[in-house]
Coordinates of C-alpha atoms in Angstrom, one line a residue:
Chain A
M293 CA 0.0 0.6 -0.1
G294 CA 1.2 3.6 -0.7
S295 CA 1.1 6.4 1.1
A296 CA -1.3 7.7 -0.8
D297 CA -4.1 5.2 0.2
L298 CA -2.4 5.7 4.1
A299 CA -3.1 9.3 4.0
A300 CA -7.1 9.1 3.1
I301 CA -7.3 7.1 5.8
K302 CA -10.4 8.3 7.9
I303 CA -10.0 8.7 11.7
F304 CA -13.2 7.1 13.3
T305 CA -14.1 8.4 16.5
F306 CA -16.2 6.9 19.1
P307 CA -18.3 8.3 22.5
V308 CA -17.7 6.2 25.7
R309 CA -18.7 8.2 29.1
V310 CA -16.6 7.4 32.3
Y311 CA -19.1 6.2 34.5
Y312 CA -18.0 5.3 38.3
E313 CA -17.0 1.4 36.9
D314 CA -13.9 3.0 35.4
T315 CA -12.4 5.5 38.1
D316 CA -10.3 3.6 41.2
S317 CA -9.5 5.7 44.4
G318 CA -7.1 8.2 43.2
G319 CA -10.6 9.6 41.7
V320 CA -9.5 9.2 37.7
V321 CA -9.8 6.7 35.7
Y322 CA -8.3 3.3 36.3
Y323 CA -5.6 2.9 33.7
A324 CA -6.2 -0.5 32.3
N325 CA -10.0 0.9 31.8
Y326 CA -8.2 2.6 28.2
L327 CA -7.8 0.3 26.9
K328 CA -11.5 -1.6 27.3
F329 CA -11.9 2.4 26.0
M330 CA -9.3 2.1 23.3
E331 CA -10.9 -1.6 22.2
R332 CA -14.7 -0.3 22.4
G333 CA -13.6 1.5 19.7
R334 CA -11.7 -0.8 17.3
T335 CA -14.7 -2.8 18.1
E336 CA -17.3 0.1 16.2
W337 CA -14.2 0.6 13.6
L338 CA -14.9 -2.5 12.4
R339 CA -19.4 -2.6 13.1
A340 CA -18.3 0.6 11.4
H341 CA -17.2 -1.5 7.9
G342 CA -20.1 -3.9 8.0
F343 CA -18.1 -6.4 9.8
E344 CA -20.0 -8.8 13.7
Q345 CA -16.8 -9.7 15.8
T346 CA -19.9 -12.3 16.0
E347 CA -19.8 -13.4 11.8
L348 CA -15.8 -13.6 11.9
I349 CA -15.4 -16.3 14.0
R350 CA -18.9 -18.0 12.5
D351 CA -18.2 -16.9 9.5
Y352 CA -14.1 -17.6 9.0
G353 CA -13.6 -19.1 12.3
V354 CA -10.9 -16.4 13.1
I355 CA -10.4 -13.7 15.7
F356 CA -8.4 -10.9 16.5
V357 CA -6.8 -11.3 19.1
V358 CA -4.1 -8.0 20.9
R359 CA -0.5 -8.7 20.0
K360 CA 1.2 -5.3 21.5
V361 CA 0.2 -2.2 23.2
L362 CA 2.3 1.3 23.9
V363 CA -0.3 3.7 26.0
E364 CA 0.7 6.3 27.2
Y365 CA -1.2 8.6 30.4
L366 CA -1.2 12.5 28.8
R367 CA -3.4 13.5 31.1
P368 CA -6.7 12.1 33.6
A369 CA -9.7 11.5 32.7
Q370 CA -12.1 11.7 35.7
F371 CA -15.9 10.5 36.6
N372 CA -18.4 11.6 33.9
D373 CA -15.9 13.1 31.9
L374 CA -17.9 12.7 28.3
L375 CA -15.1 11.0 25.9
R376 CA -13.8 10.7 22.4
V377 CA -11.6 7.5 22.0
T378 CA -9.9 7.7 17.6
V379 CA -9.1 4.7 15.9
K380 CA -7.0 4.7 12.8
P381 CA -5.5 1.9 11.0
V382 CA -2.3 2.7 10.4
D383 CA -1.2 -0.6 8.9
I384 CA -3.0 -2.6 7.6
G385 CA -1.0 -6.3 7.2
R386 CA -1.5 -10.6 6.0
A387 CA -2.6 -10.9 9.5
K388 CA -1.9 -7.5 11.2
I389 CA -3.8 -4.7 12.0
E390 CA -2.0 -1.6 13.7
F391 CA -3.6 1.0 15.0
E392 CA -2.9 4.9 16.1
Q393 CA -5.4 5.2 19.1
T394 CA -6.3 8.4 21.5
V395 CA -9.1 8.9 24.2
E396 CA -9.4 12.7 23.7
R397 CA -11.4 15.5 26.2
D398 CA -10.9 19.2 25.4
E399 CA -7.0 17.9 24.7
T400 CA -6.0 14.1 23.9
L401 CA -5.4 12.4 27.3
V402 CA -4.4 8.8 26.2
T403 CA -2.8 7.9 23.3
G404 CA -2.1 4.0 21.8
Q405 CA -0.4 1.5 19.9
I406 CA -2.0 -0.7 19.3
Q407 CA -1.4 -4.3 17.2
I408 CA -3.8 -6.7 16.7
A409 CA -3.9 -9.8 14.6
C410 CA -6.3 -12.1 13.1
V411 CA -5.6 -15.9 14.7
N412 CA -8.0 -18.8 14.3
A413 CA -10.3 -18.6 17.0
E414 CA -9.8 -22.6 18.3
S415 CA -5.7 -22.9 17.9
F416 CA -5.5 -18.5 18.6
R417 CA -3.1 -18.8 15.4
P418 CA -1.7 -16.3 13.4
V419 CA -4.0 -16.8 10.4
S420 CA -4.5 -14.3 7.3
I421 CA -7.2 -12.5 7.5
P422 CA -10.0 -13.3 5.2
A423 CA -9.3 -10.7 1.2
A424 CA -13.1 -10.6 1.8
I425 CA -12.6 -8.6 5.2
K426 CA -9.1 -7.2 4.7
E427 CA -10.7 -5.5 1.7
K428 CA -13.8 -3.6 2.6
L429 CA -11.2 -2.3 5.7
W430 CA -9.2 0.3 3.8
N431 CA -12.6 2.0 2.7
Chain B
M237 CA -30.5 -33.4 54.5
G238 CA -31.4 -33.1 58.4
S239 CA -30.9 -30.2 61.3
A240 CA -27.6 -32.1 62.2
D241 CA -25.9 -31.5 58.8
L242 CA -26.1 -27.9 58.4
A243 CA -25.4 -28.3 61.9
A244 CA -21.7 -29.2 61.2
I245 CA -21.6 -27.4 58.0
K246 CA -17.4 -25.5 58.3
I247 CA -17.5 -21.9 57.8
F248 CA -14.4 -21.0 55.3
T249 CA -12.8 -18.4 54.3
F250 CA -10.8 -16.2 52.3
P251 CA -8.2 -13.3 52.1
V252 CA -8.6 -10.5 49.8
R253 CA -6.7 -7.6 49.5
V254 CA -8.1 -4.4 47.6
Y255 CA -5.9 -2.5 45.1
Y256 CA -6.8 0.4 42.9
E257 CA -8.6 -2.1 40.1
D258 CA -11.5 -2.2 43.2
T259 CA -11.6 0.7 44.6
D260 CA -13.9 4.3 42.7
S261 CA -13.8 7.7 42.5
G262 CA -16.3 7.3 45.9
G263 CA -12.5 6.7 47.4
V264 CA -14.7 2.7 47.7
V265 CA -14.8 -0.9 46.4
Y266 CA -16.8 -0.2 43.8
Y267 CA -19.9 -2.3 44.5
A268 CA -20.4 -4.7 42.1
N269 CA -16.3 -6.1 42.9
Y270 CA -18.0 -8.0 46.4
L271 CA -19.8 -9.8 43.3
K272 CA -16.0 -10.5 42.5
F273 CA -14.8 -11.7 45.9
M274 CA -17.1 -13.4 46.6
E275 CA -17.0 -15.7 43.4
R276 CA -13.2 -16.1 44.2
G277 CA -14.4 -17.4 47.4
R278 CA -17.0 -19.7 46.2
T279 CA -13.6 -20.9 43.4
E280 CA -11.8 -21.2 46.5
W281 CA -14.4 -23.3 48.4
L282 CA -14.8 -25.9 45.9
R283 CA -10.7 -26.1 45.2
A284 CA -11.2 -26.6 48.7
H285 CA -13.4 -29.4 48.5
G286 CA -11.0 -31.0 45.6
F287 CA -12.8 -29.9 42.8
E288 CA -11.0 -27.7 39.8
Q289 CA -13.6 -26.3 38.0
T290 CA -11.6 -26.7 34.8
E291 CA -12.1 -30.4 35.5
L292 CA -16.1 -30.0 36.7
I293 CA -16.0 -29.0 32.5
R294 CA -13.7 -31.6 31.4
D295 CA -14.9 -34.6 33.3
Y296 CA -18.6 -34.3 33.3
G297 CA -19.6 -31.4 31.0
V298 CA -21.6 -29.1 34.4
I299 CA -20.4 -25.5 35.4
F300 CA -22.0 -23.3 38.1
V301 CA -24.2 -20.2 37.3
V302 CA -26.0 -17.2 39.3
R303 CA -28.9 -18.1 39.2
K304 CA -29.6 -14.6 42.1
V305 CA -28.6 -12.6 44.3
L306 CA -29.4 -10.4 47.7
V307 CA -26.7 -8.1 48.7
E308 CA -26.4 -6.0 52.1
Y309 CA -23.7 -3.1 51.9
L310 CA -23.5 -1.8 55.3
R311 CA -19.5 -0.5 55.4
P312 CA -17.2 0.2 52.4
A313 CA -13.9 -1.4 52.3
Q314 CA -11.1 0.7 50.7
F315 CA -8.2 0.7 48.5
N316 CA -5.4 -1.2 50.7
D317 CA -7.6 -2.9 52.6
L318 CA -7.3 -6.9 53.8
L319 CA -10.4 -8.4 54.1
R320 CA -11.6 -11.7 54.8
V321 CA -14.7 -13.8 52.1
T322 CA -16.1 -15.8 54.7
V323 CA -18.6 -18.7 52.4
K324 CA -20.9 -21.4 54.4
P325 CA -23.1 -22.9 52.2
V326 CA -26.8 -24.0 53.7
D327 CA -28.2 -26.0 51.4
I328 CA -27.1 -28.3 48.6
G329 CA -30.5 -29.4 46.3
R330 CA -30.1 -31.4 43.3
A331 CA -29.5 -28.8 40.8
K332 CA -28.8 -25.5 42.9
I333 CA -26.4 -24.5 45.8
E334 CA -27.6 -21.7 48.3
F335 CA -24.7 -19.8 50.4
E336 CA -24.4 -17.4 52.6
Q337 CA -21.9 -15.3 51.9
T338 CA -19.9 -12.5 53.6
V339 CA -16.8 -9.8 53.5
E340 CA -15.4 -8.7 56.3
R341 CA -12.7 -6.9 57.9
D342 CA -12.8 -5.7 61.4
E343 CA -17.0 -6.0 61.1
T344 CA -19.1 -7.2 58.0
L345 CA -19.2 -5.2 55.6
V346 CA -21.3 -7.1 53.3
T347 CA -23.8 -9.8 53.9
G348 CA -24.9 -12.0 50.5
Q349 CA -27.0 -14.9 50.1
I350 CA -26.4 -16.4 46.6
Q351 CA -27.9 -19.2 44.8
I352 CA -25.7 -20.9 41.8
A353 CA -27.1 -23.5 39.5
C354 CA -25.1 -26.2 38.2
V355 CA -25.9 -25.8 34.3
N356 CA -25.0 -28.0 31.3
A357 CA -22.2 -26.0 29.9
E358 CA -23.1 -26.1 26.6
S359 CA -27.3 -25.7 26.9
F360 CA -26.9 -23.7 30.0
R361 CA -29.5 -25.9 30.9
P362 CA -30.3 -27.2 34.6
V363 CA -29.1 -30.6 35.2
S364 CA -28.4 -32.1 39.0
I365 CA -25.1 -32.1 40.6
P366 CA -23.4 -35.3 39.8
A367 CA -23.6 -37.6 42.8
A368 CA -19.2 -37.9 43.1
I369 CA -19.2 -33.6 43.6
K370 CA -22.0 -33.7 46.1
E371 CA -20.9 -36.6 48.0
K372 CA -17.9 -34.3 48.9
L373 CA -19.1 -30.5 49.2
W374 CA -21.2 -31.6 52.0
N375 CA -17.4 -31.7 54.2
Chain C
M74 CA -46.2 9.8 47.7
G75 CA -50.6 8.4 46.5
S76 CA -50.5 5.0 43.8
A77 CA -51.6 7.5 41.2
D78 CA -48.4 8.7 41.6
L79 CA -46.5 5.9 41.3
A80 CA -49.1 4.6 38.0
A81 CA -47.6 7.9 36.5
I82 CA -43.6 7.4 36.5
K83 CA -41.8 6.6 33.8
I84 CA -40.0 4.3 32.5
F85 CA -36.6 5.3 31.1
T86 CA -34.4 2.4 29.2
F87 CA -30.5 2.9 27.9
P88 CA -28.9 1.1 25.4
V89 CA -26.0 -0.7 26.1
R90 CA -23.6 -2.5 23.7
V91 CA -21.5 -6.0 25.4
Y92 CA -17.8 -6.2 24.5
Y93 CA -15.1 -8.5 25.2
E94 CA -15.0 -6.8 28.7
D95 CA -18.4 -7.5 29.8
T96 CA -18.3 -11.4 29.0
D97 CA -16.0 -14.4 30.8
S98 CA -14.9 -18.0 29.7
G99 CA -17.7 -18.9 30.5
G100 CA -19.3 -16.7 26.9
V101 CA -21.5 -14.8 28.7
V102 CA -21.8 -12.0 30.0
Y103 CA -20.1 -12.3 33.8
Y104 CA -22.9 -12.2 36.4
A105 CA -21.4 -8.9 38.5
N106 CA -21.5 -6.8 35.0
Y107 CA -24.9 -6.7 34.9
L108 CA -24.2 -4.4 38.3
K109 CA -22.4 -2.2 36.2
F110 CA -24.7 -2.0 33.6
M111 CA -27.3 -0.8 36.0
E112 CA -25.8 1.6 37.4
R113 CA -25.4 3.4 33.8
G114 CA -28.3 3.2 33.6
R115 CA -29.6 5.1 36.9
T116 CA -26.8 7.1 36.6
E117 CA -28.5 8.8 32.2
W118 CA -31.7 8.4 34.3
L119 CA -30.6 11.7 37.2
R120 CA -28.9 12.4 33.9
A121 CA -31.7 12.4 32.0
H122 CA -33.5 14.7 35.5
G123 CA -30.4 17.2 35.2
F124 CA -28.4 16.3 38.0
E125 CA -24.7 15.6 37.0
Q126 CA -23.3 13.4 39.7
T127 CA -20.1 15.5 40.0
E128 CA -22.8 18.2 40.7
L129 CA -24.2 16.6 43.3
I130 CA -20.7 16.6 44.8
R131 CA -19.6 20.1 44.6
D132 CA -23.3 21.5 45.3
Y133 CA -24.8 19.7 47.4
G134 CA -22.3 17.6 49.3
V135 CA -23.9 14.8 48.8
I136 CA -23.9 11.4 47.3
F137 CA -25.1 8.2 46.2
V138 CA -24.5 4.9 47.3
V139 CA -26.4 1.3 47.1
R140 CA -27.1 0.0 49.7
K141 CA -28.9 -3.5 48.9
V142 CA -29.2 -5.5 45.1
L143 CA -31.5 -8.3 44.6
V144 CA -30.5 -9.4 41.3
E145 CA -32.2 -12.8 39.8
Y146 CA -30.1 -14.2 36.7
L147 CA -33.5 -15.5 34.1
R148 CA -31.0 -16.0 30.3
P149 CA -27.4 -14.9 29.9
A150 CA -26.6 -12.1 27.1
Q151 CA -23.4 -13.0 25.3
F152 CA -20.8 -10.8 23.3
N153 CA -22.4 -8.4 21.1
D154 CA -25.6 -8.5 22.4
L155 CA -27.0 -4.7 22.1
L156 CA -29.0 -4.6 25.2
R157 CA -31.6 -2.4 26.9
V158 CA -31.2 -1.4 30.7
T159 CA -34.4 -0.3 32.5
V160 CA -35.0 2.5 35.1
K161 CA -38.1 3.1 37.9
P162 CA -37.8 3.9 40.0
V163 CA -40.9 2.6 42.8
D164 CA -40.4 4.3 45.6
I165 CA -39.0 7.7 45.9
G166 CA -37.9 8.1 50.5
R167 CA -36.2 10.8 52.3
A168 CA -32.9 9.4 52.2
K169 CA -33.1 6.8 50.2
I170 CA -34.4 5.7 46.4
E171 CA -36.1 2.2 45.6
F172 CA -35.4 1.2 41.8
E173 CA -36.7 -1.9 39.7
Q174 CA -34.1 -2.6 37.0
T175 CA -33.9 -4.4 34.3
V176 CA -31.5 -5.6 31.4
E177 CA -33.6 -7.4 28.4
R178 CA -32.5 -8.3 25.1
D179 CA -36.0 -9.6 22.9
E180 CA -36.6 -10.3 26.6
T181 CA -36.2 -10.7 29.5
L182 CA -32.6 -11.5 30.3
V183 CA -32.0 -9.6 34.4
T184 CA -34.4 -7.9 36.8
G185 CA -32.7 -6.3 39.5
Q186 CA -34.1 -4.6 42.3
I187 CA -32.3 -1.5 43.9
Q188 CA -31.7 0.5 47.4
I189 CA -29.4 3.3 47.0
A190 CA -28.9 6.4 49.9
C191 CA -28.0 9.2 50.0
V192 CA -25.2 9.7 51.7
N193 CA -22.6 12.5 52.5
A194 CA -19.9 12.5 50.5
E195 CA -17.3 12.9 53.6
S196 CA -18.6 10.3 55.7
F197 CA -20.4 8.2 54.4
R198 CA -23.5 9.5 56.5
P199 CA -27.2 8.5 55.4
V200 CA -28.3 12.9 54.6
S201 CA -31.7 13.4 53.5
I202 CA -32.3 13.8 49.2
P203 CA -32.2 17.5 49.4
A204 CA -35.8 18.9 48.7
A205 CA -34.5 20.2 44.7
I206 CA -33.3 17.6 43.7
K207 CA -36.2 15.2 45.1
E208 CA -38.7 17.0 43.2
K209 CA -37.2 16.7 39.6
L210 CA -37.1 13.1 40.3
W211 CA -39.9 12.5 40.6
N212 CA -41.6 14.3 36.6
Chain D
M38 CA 23.9 4.8 40.2
G39 CA 26.0 2.0 38.9
S40 CA 25.2 -0.4 37.1
A41 CA 27.1 -2.9 40.3
D42 CA 23.7 -1.3 41.3
L43 CA 21.4 -2.6 39.0
A44 CA 22.6 -6.1 38.3
A45 CA 22.2 -6.7 42.3
I46 CA 18.3 -6.0 42.3
K47 CA 16.1 -8.8 43.2
I48 CA 13.2 -10.5 40.9
F49 CA 9.8 -9.8 43.2
T50 CA 7.6 -12.2 42.5
F51 CA 3.8 -13.3 42.6
P52 CA 0.8 -15.1 43.0
V53 CA -2.0 -14.7 40.6
R54 CA -5.3 -17.1 40.7
V55 CA -6.9 -16.7 37.7
Y56 CA -10.6 -16.4 38.1
Y57 CA -13.9 -16.2 35.6
E58 CA -13.9 -12.5 35.9
D59 CA -10.5 -12.2 34.9
T60 CA -11.2 -13.7 31.6
D61 CA -13.4 -13.2 28.6
S62 CA -15.7 -15.2 26.0
G63 CA -12.1 -15.6 24.2
G64 CA -11.8 -18.3 26.9
V65 CA -8.6 -16.5 27.5
V66 CA -7.7 -13.6 30.3
Y67 CA -8.9 -10.0 28.6
Y68 CA -5.6 -7.9 28.0
A69 CA -6.2 -5.5 29.9
N70 CA -6.2 -7.2 33.0
Y71 CA -3.0 -8.0 32.2
L72 CA -2.7 -4.4 33.8
K73 CA -4.7 -5.5 37.2
F74 CA -2.1 -8.3 37.6
M75 CA 1.0 -6.2 37.2
E76 CA -0.3 -3.7 39.2
R77 CA -0.5 -6.2 42.3
G78 CA 2.9 -6.9 41.7
R79 CA 3.8 -4.0 42.6
T80 CA 1.3 -2.8 45.2
E81 CA 3.8 -6.3 46.5
W82 CA 6.7 -5.1 46.1
L83 CA 5.6 -1.8 47.8
R84 CA 4.6 -3.5 50.9
A85 CA 7.5 -6.2 50.4
H86 CA 9.6 -2.9 50.9
G87 CA 8.1 -1.8 54.3
F88 CA 5.8 0.9 52.0
E89 CA 2.6 1.4 52.2
Q90 CA 0.6 3.3 49.8
T91 CA -2.4 4.2 51.8
E92 CA 0.8 5.7 53.8
L93 CA 3.0 6.8 51.1
I94 CA -0.5 9.6 50.8
R95 CA -1.1 10.3 54.4
D96 CA 2.7 10.7 55.6
Y97 CA 4.3 12.8 52.0
G98 CA 0.4 13.3 50.2
V99 CA 2.1 11.1 46.6
I100 CA 1.0 8.5 44.5
F101 CA 1.9 7.1 42.1
V102 CA 0.6 7.3 38.6
V103 CA 1.4 5.5 35.4
R104 CA 2.8 6.9 32.8
K105 CA 3.1 4.9 29.9
V106 CA 3.2 1.2 29.8
L107 CA 4.9 -1.5 26.2
V108 CA 3.3 -4.5 26.9
E109 CA 3.6 -7.4 24.3
Y110 CA 1.2 -10.1 24.5
L111 CA 3.1 -13.2 24.0
R112 CA 1.0 -16.7 24.9
P113 CA -2.6 -16.6 26.3
A114 CA -3.5 -17.7 29.9
Q115 CA -6.5 -18.8 30.6
F116 CA -9.9 -19.5 33.4
N117 CA -8.3 -21.1 36.3
D118 CA -4.5 -21.0 36.1
L119 CA -2.1 -20.4 38.6
L120 CA 0.1 -17.4 36.8
R121 CA 3.3 -15.7 38.7
V122 CA 3.6 -11.7 38.0
T123 CA 7.3 -10.2 38.5
V124 CA 8.2 -7.1 38.8
K125 CA 12.0 -6.2 38.6
P126 CA 13.0 -2.1 39.0
V127 CA 15.6 -0.5 36.1
D128 CA 15.5 2.6 37.1
I129 CA 14.9 4.5 39.9
G130 CA 14.5 8.6 39.0
R131 CA 14.1 11.6 41.0
A132 CA 10.4 11.3 40.1
K133 CA 9.9 7.5 38.0
I134 CA 10.2 3.6 39.1
E135 CA 10.9 2.2 35.7
F136 CA 9.5 -1.6 35.4
E137 CA 10.4 -5.1 33.7
Q138 CA 7.5 -6.5 34.9
T139 CA 6.2 -9.9 32.9
V140 CA 3.0 -12.2 33.8
E141 CA 4.2 -16.3 33.5
R142 CA 2.8 -20.1 33.6
D143 CA 5.6 -23.0 32.9
E144 CA 6.6 -20.3 30.9
T145 CA 6.5 -16.1 30.0
L146 CA 2.9 -15.3 28.6
V147 CA 2.8 -11.3 29.0
T148 CA 5.6 -8.7 29.7
G149 CA 5.4 -5.3 29.9
Q150 CA 7.5 -2.5 31.0
I151 CA 5.8 -0.1 33.3
Q152 CA 6.7 3.6 33.7
I153 CA 5.0 5.0 36.7
A154 CA 5.3 8.8 37.9
C155 CA 5.2 9.8 41.9
V156 CA 2.6 12.8 41.1
N157 CA 1.5 14.7 44.5
A158 CA -2.1 13.2 45.4
E159 CA -4.4 16.5 44.7
S160 CA -3.0 18.0 41.4
F161 CA -1.0 15.0 40.0
R162 CA 2.0 16.7 39.4
P163 CA 5.2 15.3 39.7
V164 CA 7.3 15.9 42.8
S165 CA 10.3 13.9 43.2
I166 CA 10.7 10.6 45.1
P167 CA 10.5 11.3 49.1
A168 CA 14.3 11.0 49.9
A169 CA 13.3 7.5 52.7
I170 CA 11.5 5.8 50.0
K171 CA 14.2 5.7 47.4
E172 CA 16.9 4.8 49.7
K173 CA 14.5 1.9 50.0
L174 CA 13.5 0.3 47.4
W175 CA 16.8 -0.3 46.4
N176 CA 17.3 -3.5 49.2

C-alpha cells in the first residue's frame, strides 16, 4: 500500500462516558480501563465497516487478538467525563493490523499504538485476514 | 439433609486484598466488585473440596452459574484493606446450591445470599449436580 | 406519595452494547457486570432529570451509594448483544430511592431491585435527599 | 546509580490466580486485565519494601501513577491458571520508576515495561520521590 492510500484513511471516533465503574480511588480513570475504551472503539470501527465480530468467528473461524500495546498517559480522565476515542489504522498486513488510537476530552489524554493479530478462534494460531474483510477495511 | 448436618457445616474463609482496580472515585470498593470477591471465595471453597472448575467442565460437562443474589452493603471497604470473604453453603439441592457469604474486615461490611445452579456447559440448561461432587461438598 | 403518582412514573431506558470486557470464559456476560449496566442506567436516568453526579457532590456534598441489591439472572447475555437497561423508581423516600431495573434483549434477561441511599460525600452518613433534587426526580 | 547496583536488583514475584472475572468469551484472560495483575505485583513489591500506598498519601501526600506501558502478549492465560507476576525495577529516577514485569505460567505469557511517576496526590503534578522511600526501594 502506498502512502497516498494511507493519507486517505479516515479517523473513526466513538464516544465513551466515564462511569463510577471506570474510576479508582485516586479520583481518575483506572489505567487499565483506557484499554477497554480503546477496544470499544476498535469494535465499533469494525462494525462501521460492516463486520460483527460474532460473524467473523462464525463465518471465518477467526478472531482478532491484541499482540502489543504502547500506551502513554498524558492527563487523567475523571468521573462523568464524556470522552472521544479515536481509531486510525496505520498498517493492515497479512495477518496483523496496527492502530493509532487516542482518548480525548478537550485535549488528548491518552495515546496508544495497538497491534492486533488475526488468529484461528480455536488454536489461537495466526492466520491471514480473510480477503473479503481486508478489502473493506480500507474504506 | 437434616438440621444436624447443617449445623456441622464449616465456614470457609479466603483473604482478599483491595487494590486500586477494585475501588472507585467515591474512595471505596465499587459495589459490583464485592460480587467478584464472593465468587473468588466460592471458587476457593470448591477447590478446598477437591474440585477445579476446569475439571467439572471437562469431566462432567457442567458449570455453575449464578441464578440470584441478595447483597446488603453495610459499610464500605477501602483501598489497601485486607478483607476476609466467608463462604457457607446453607442448602445443597438437586441442581442448586445456596450460600451465605460475607465480606469482613474488623466487622462485617457486606452480606450476600447467593444461589448458584448446575448447568450444562453448552446449553446452559439446569442439570443435577453430579453425585460424586455433591457427596464431597458436605465435608 | 400516593399510588396515582406511582402509576405515572415513566420507565427510562438506556442502551448497552456488550463488549469483550463484559464477558467471561463461560461465553456470557459475567454476573457482576450486569450491576455495572444497571448503574449506567441509573446515572443516565439522573442525567435525564437534569442532574450530574459531579454537581451533586459539588453543590450539595452528597453522593448516592447502593445499600441493597436483589438480582435474578434469567437468561445470559452474550458478546456483541445490544441490550436495553430499564430504570423505574418505585419509591423515593427521605434518604433512599428504590428502583426496579431490568436488562433486556428480545426478552428480559436480568431483573434487579436496587436500593440506593443519599449520603454525605465525606462521612458516608445518610442524609436527606436535597429537596430541589427530590422534586425533579418525580417528573 | 551504577550498573553494579542494577545487577544486584532482586526480582520480586507474586502469585495471581485467574478467576472468571479475569477472562473473556474468547476463553482467555482479557488483555486489559494483565495490567491489573502487574499492578498487584507492584503494590506487593512496595509492601515488601515496607511501604503501604495509603501511608505514602498520608505521610508524604504522594501517589504513584502510570505514565507509560509497553505490553507484549505472547501466549494467553486461561481460566483457573495459577500465574506468577514478576516485578523488576530497572531504573529509579528522581520522580520516576521504570519496571520490567512479566506474567508467567510454565513459560512467559506477557511482558511489560511500565513507567510510573511520583505525583502530588491532589494536583497530580510530578514531585520527587521522597528520599526515605527511594533509599529503601533499592534493597
